[in-house]
């Protein structure tokens, strides 16, 4: 895992404005997520936040990132389109992307999915039960059949996403809704994992099983550099009869 270079991107606005969130995440959610990855043995983990120049996602940073994780909520529109395009190109070129919780509405996730990515939601401190529906998948490694988060925001179907290539996790909420919580995609050469939990007022990113899922997700979306893909006009591999 030492060879996987991870950048944890956080919007980092709620923590600065809402004392309730600052109390749960005094160092910011991005640092809690980074800390979880380090505890899982990832040694090359850096963070980047919205208010840094270029949102902390310069060409140099992205070119040295194998896996990017994304948490945003209140300021999706403040993310510059040029940076979104830069991230999308890196995903197409093979960088792994993990989109967390309210990142479902980020410009980058919507750009990669091509749908509204809208959903139902409710903040009512309710229990979430996450079911592993694809236990043989690498993202399910070390997880029990199901696990609970005592309090979370509800996200409910329909979640307007393209059908995932693989659905690994499915959530049930106390209020009765269900939600596709762990969705795997490939776009271009890059792998994408969407993982639902992580509302800013709950300590979800300190939960050991949530941290396990994110660590598994990093291992799954990571791909070693593959041969460069060639596009455009191409010479025939054999002499064509019409050329003789
Ligand atoms: Zn939320």
GROMACS .gro file of C-alpha atoms and ligand atoms in nm:
model
  245
    1UNK     CA    1   0.000   0.000   0.000
    2UNK     CA    2   0.303   0.222   0.035
    3UNK     CA    3   0.302   0.277  -0.337
    4UNK     CA    4  -0.055   0.418  -0.348
    5UNK     CA    5  -0.052   0.797  -0.335
    6UNK     CA    6  -0.381   0.918  -0.193
    7UNK     CA    7  -0.515   1.275  -0.188
    8UNK     CA    8  -0.810   1.333   0.046
    9UNK     CA    9  -1.009   1.633  -0.076
   10UNK     CA   10  -1.242   1.812   0.163
   11UNK     CA   11  -1.462   2.113   0.112
   12UNK     CA   12  -1.379   2.219   0.471
   13UNK     CA   13  -1.648   2.487   0.509
   14UNK     CA   14  -1.899   2.335   0.757
   15UNK     CA   15  -1.621   2.278   1.010
   16UNK     CA   16  -1.529   2.648   1.000
   17UNK     CA   17  -1.886   2.780   1.019
   18UNK     CA   18  -2.087   2.532   1.224
   19UNK     CA   19  -1.968   2.473   1.584
   20UNK     CA   20  -2.159   2.144   1.595
   21UNK     CA   21  -1.952   2.011   1.306
   22UNK     CA   22  -1.629   2.157   1.445
   23UNK     CA   23  -1.695   1.969   1.766
   24UNK     CA   24  -1.724   1.637   1.582
   25UNK     CA   25  -1.435   1.710   1.344
   26UNK     CA   26  -1.200   1.959   1.513
   27UNK     CA   27  -0.930   1.892   1.252
   28UNK     CA   28  -1.177   1.882   0.963
   29UNK     CA   29  -1.342   1.581   0.803
   30UNK     CA   30  -1.058   1.548   0.552
   31UNK     CA   31  -0.809   1.493   0.832
   32UNK     CA   32  -1.032   1.231   0.997
   33UNK     CA   33  -1.056   1.046   0.665
   34UNK     CA   34  -0.679   1.076   0.606
   35UNK     CA   35  -0.609   0.952   0.958
   36UNK     CA   36  -0.830   0.646   0.895
   37UNK     CA   37  -0.632   0.563   0.582
   38UNK     CA   38  -0.300   0.602   0.760
   39UNK     CA   39  -0.424   0.367   1.033
   40UNK     CA   40  -0.492   0.115   0.754
   41UNK     CA   41  -0.131   0.133   0.642
   42UNK     CA   42  -0.143   0.394   0.367
   43UNK     CA   43   0.169   0.600   0.423
   44UNK     CA   44   0.139   0.841   0.131
   45UNK     CA   45  -0.176   1.037   0.218
   46UNK     CA   46  -0.212   1.411   0.169
   47UNK     CA   47  -0.509   1.642   0.202
   48UNK     CA   48  -0.638   1.927  -0.014
   49UNK     CA   49  -0.924   2.170   0.049
   50UNK     CA   50  -1.150   2.401  -0.149
   51UNK     CA   51  -1.004   2.733  -0.029
   52UNK     CA   52  -0.646   2.649  -0.123
   53UNK     CA   53  -0.517   2.786  -0.456
   54UNK     CA   54  -0.662   2.569  -0.736
   55UNK     CA   55  -0.854   2.393  -0.455
   56UNK     CA   56  -0.527   2.218  -0.370
   57UNK     CA   57  -0.560   2.019  -0.691
   58UNK     CA   58  -0.280   2.157  -0.906
   59UNK     CA   59  -0.153   1.965  -1.209
   60UNK     CA   60   0.145   1.864  -0.998
   61UNK     CA   61  -0.072   1.728  -0.716
   62UNK     CA   62  -0.306   1.539  -0.947
   63UNK     CA   63  -0.021   1.396  -1.154
   64UNK     CA   64   0.115   1.255  -0.828
   65UNK     CA   65  -0.219   1.120  -0.706
   66UNK     CA   66  -0.323   0.760  -0.766
   67UNK     CA   67  -0.648   0.785  -0.571
   68UNK     CA   68  -0.853   1.095  -0.493
   69UNK     CA   69  -1.130   1.097  -0.231
   70UNK     CA   70  -1.396   1.372  -0.249
   71UNK     CA   71  -1.623   1.514   0.021
   72UNK     CA   72  -1.824   1.829  -0.061
   73UNK     CA   73  -2.168   1.961   0.025
   74UNK     CA   74  -2.237   2.329   0.072
   75UNK     CA   75  -2.008   2.474  -0.195
   76UNK     CA   76  -2.018   2.247  -0.499
   77UNK     CA   77  -2.067   2.554  -0.721
   78UNK     CA   78  -1.747   2.714  -0.589
   79UNK     CA   79  -1.539   2.439  -0.749
   80UNK     CA   80  -1.392   2.583  -1.069
   81UNK     CA   81  -1.498   2.408  -1.388
   82UNK     CA   82  -1.136   2.396  -1.509
   83UNK     CA   83  -1.037   2.196  -1.201
   84UNK     CA   84  -1.334   1.962  -1.247
   85UNK     CA   85  -1.218   1.903  -1.604
   86UNK     CA   86  -0.864   1.839  -1.482
   87UNK     CA   87  -0.989   1.577  -1.234
   88UNK     CA   88  -1.214   1.414  -1.492
   89UNK     CA   89  -0.923   1.384  -1.737
   90UNK     CA   90  -0.712   1.219  -1.466
   91UNK     CA   91  -0.991   0.969  -1.397
   92UNK     CA   92  -1.018   0.891  -1.766
   93UNK     CA   93  -0.639   0.840  -1.763
   94UNK     CA   94  -0.665   0.591  -1.477
   95UNK     CA   95  -0.670   0.779  -1.145
   96UNK     CA   96  -0.907   0.622  -0.890
   97UNK     CA   97  -1.185   0.835  -0.742
   98UNK     CA   98  -1.386   0.779  -0.424
   99UNK     CA   99  -1.690   1.004  -0.388
  100UNK     CA  100  -1.823   1.031  -0.033
  101UNK     CA  101  -2.173   1.110   0.096
  102UNK     CA  102  -2.296   1.452  -0.028
  103UNK     CA  103  -2.029   1.440  -0.297
  104UNK     CA  104  -2.309   1.276  -0.497
  105UNK     CA  105  -2.400   1.632  -0.601
  106UNK     CA  106  -2.044   1.744  -0.680
  107UNK     CA  107  -1.967   1.872  -1.028
  108UNK     CA  108  -1.710   1.594  -1.074
  109UNK     CA  109  -1.948   1.309  -0.987
  110UNK     CA  110  -2.231   1.449  -1.201
  111UNK     CA  111  -1.987   1.504  -1.489
  112UNK     CA  112  -1.868   1.143  -1.470
  113UNK     CA  113  -2.217   0.992  -1.424
  114UNK     CA  114  -2.404   1.206  -1.677
  115UNK     CA  115  -2.724   1.207  -1.468
  116UNK     CA  116  -2.873   1.440  -1.205
  117UNK     CA  117  -2.745   1.223  -0.914
  118UNK     CA  118  -3.044   1.352  -0.714
  119UNK     CA  119  -3.196   1.155  -0.425
  120UNK     CA  120  -3.432   1.173  -0.126
  121UNK     CA  121  -3.293   1.289   0.210
  122UNK     CA  122  -3.394   1.352   0.570
  123UNK     CA  123  -3.201   1.464   0.880
  124UNK     CA  124  -3.367   1.279   1.167
  125UNK     CA  125  -3.086   1.107   1.363
  126UNK     CA  126  -3.200   0.766   1.242
  127UNK     CA  127  -3.026   0.432   1.233
  128UNK     CA  128  -2.866   0.316   0.910
  129UNK     CA  129  -2.801  -0.053   0.847
  130UNK     CA  130  -2.554  -0.119   0.568
  131UNK     CA  131  -2.585  -0.460   0.402
  132UNK     CA  132  -2.302  -0.619   0.211
  133UNK     CA  133  -2.475  -0.750  -0.102
  134UNK     CA  134  -2.157  -0.851  -0.290
  135UNK     CA  135  -1.947  -1.026  -0.023
  136UNK     CA  136  -1.685  -1.153  -0.269
  137UNK     CA  137  -1.598  -0.802  -0.387
  138UNK     CA  138  -1.263  -0.651  -0.270
  139UNK     CA  139  -1.452  -0.357  -0.116
  140UNK     CA  140  -1.635  -0.601   0.115
  141UNK     CA  141  -1.311  -0.746   0.254
  142UNK     CA  142  -1.327  -0.786   0.633
  143UNK     CA  143  -1.686  -0.663   0.663
  144UNK     CA  144  -1.966  -0.844   0.843
  145UNK     CA  145  -2.288  -0.931   0.660
  146UNK     CA  146  -2.437  -0.604   0.784
  147UNK     CA  147  -2.335  -0.322   1.018
  148UNK     CA  148  -2.513  -0.028   1.180
  149UNK     CA  149  -2.449   0.342   1.223
  150UNK     CA  150  -2.661   0.458   1.516
  151UNK     CA  151  -2.731   0.801   1.374
  152UNK     CA  152  -2.701   0.918   1.017
  153UNK     CA  153  -2.878   1.132   0.763
  154UNK     CA  154  -3.119   0.932   0.547
  155UNK     CA  155  -3.059   0.907   0.174
  156UNK     CA  156  -3.337   0.725  -0.012
  157UNK     CA  157  -3.415   0.587  -0.354
  158UNK     CA  158  -3.454   0.679  -0.616
  159UNK     CA  159  -3.091   0.775  -0.646
  160UNK     CA  160  -3.063   0.905  -1.002
  161UNK     CA  161  -2.739   0.737  -1.107
  162UNK     CA  162  -2.656   0.505  -1.396
  163UNK     CA  163  -2.688   0.140  -1.286
  164UNK     CA  164  -2.356   0.066  -1.108
  165UNK     CA  165  -2.121  -0.188  -1.269
  166UNK     CA  166  -2.127  -0.353  -0.928
  167UNK     CA  167  -2.339  -0.271  -0.625
  168UNK     CA  168  -2.148  -0.376  -0.314
  169UNK     CA  169  -2.344  -0.210  -0.032
  170UNK     CA  170  -2.712  -0.142   0.025
  171UNK     CA  171  -2.846   0.075   0.307
  172UNK     CA  172  -3.167   0.048   0.505
  173UNK     CA  173  -3.292   0.332   0.722
  174UNK     CA  174  -3.510   0.329   1.029
  175UNK     CA  175  -3.770   0.540   0.849
  176UNK     CA  176  -3.812   0.266   0.590
  177UNK     CA  177  -3.613   0.381   0.286
  178UNK     CA  178  -3.336   0.190   0.113
  179UNK     CA  179  -3.039   0.328  -0.082
  180UNK     CA  180  -2.762   0.200  -0.308
  181UNK     CA  181  -2.474   0.288  -0.077
  182UNK     CA  182  -2.165   0.136  -0.233
  183UNK     CA  183  -2.152   0.175  -0.611
  184UNK     CA  184  -1.865   0.081  -0.843
  185UNK     CA  185  -1.806   0.230  -1.187
  186UNK     CA  186  -1.541   0.251  -1.455
  187UNK     CA  187  -1.507   0.566  -1.666
  188UNK     CA  188  -1.231   0.569  -1.926
  189UNK     CA  189  -0.943   0.382  -1.758
  190UNK     CA  190  -1.041   0.503  -1.410
  191UNK     CA  191  -1.235   0.330  -1.138
  192UNK     CA  192  -1.490   0.518  -0.928
  193UNK     CA  193  -1.646   0.415  -0.596
  194UNK     CA  194  -1.937   0.603  -0.444
  195UNK     CA  195  -1.982   0.546  -0.068
  196UNK     CA  196  -2.286   0.698   0.104
  197UNK     CA  197  -2.235   0.755   0.480
  198UNK     CA  198  -2.065   1.065   0.621
  199UNK     CA  199  -2.305   1.345   0.713
  200UNK     CA  200  -2.103   1.625   0.872
  201UNK     CA  201  -2.280   1.632   1.211
  202UNK     CA  202  -2.209   1.264   1.293
  203UNK     CA  203  -1.873   1.102   1.376
  204UNK     CA  204  -1.911   0.856   1.088
  205UNK     CA  205  -1.554   0.889   0.960
  206UNK     CA  206  -1.423   0.765   1.293
  207UNK     CA  207  -1.625   0.442   1.267
  208UNK     CA  208  -1.386   0.145   1.217
  209UNK     CA  209  -1.605  -0.027   0.958
  210UNK     CA  210  -1.658   0.293   0.759
  211UNK     CA  211  -1.281   0.337   0.764
  212UNK     CA  212  -1.242  -0.024   0.650
  213UNK     CA  213  -1.473   0.039   0.353
  214UNK     CA  214  -1.283   0.352   0.250
  215UNK     CA  215  -0.948   0.170   0.279
  216UNK     CA  216  -1.085  -0.120   0.074
  217UNK     CA  217  -1.219   0.134  -0.174
  218UNK     CA  218  -0.875   0.289  -0.217
  219UNK     CA  219  -0.725  -0.054  -0.287
  220UNK     CA  220  -0.999  -0.130  -0.539
  221UNK     CA  221  -0.997   0.198  -0.736
  222UNK     CA  222  -0.617   0.202  -0.746
  223UNK     CA  223  -0.466   0.079  -1.070
  224UNK     CA  224  -0.096   0.076  -1.154
  225UNK     CA  225  -0.009   0.281  -1.461
  226UNK     CA  226  -0.128   0.106  -1.776
  227UNK     CA  227   0.003   0.149  -2.133
  228UNK     CA  228  -0.085   0.482  -2.290
  229UNK     CA  229  -0.394   0.461  -2.508
  230UNK     CA  230  -0.351   0.581  -2.867
  231UNK     CA  231  -0.639   0.760  -3.038
  232UNK     CA  232  -0.683   0.911  -3.384
  233UNK     CA  233  -0.586   0.822  -3.738
  234UNK     CA  234  -0.438   0.470  -3.758
  235UNK     CA  235  -0.228   0.286  -4.017
  236UNK     CA  236  -0.355  -0.062  -4.115
  237UNK     CA  237  -0.169  -0.356  -3.954
  238UNK     CA  238  -0.164  -0.544  -4.286
  239UNK     CA  239  -0.133  -0.429  -4.646
  240UNK     CA  240  -0.485  -0.366  -4.764
  241UNK     CA  241  -0.579  -0.517  -5.105
  242UNK     CA  242  -0.689  -0.180  -5.240
  243UNK     CA  243  -0.339  -0.039  -5.170
  244UNK     CA  244  -0.158  -0.304  -5.388
  245LIG    ZN1  245  -2.535   1.509   0.460
   0.00000   0.00000   0.00000
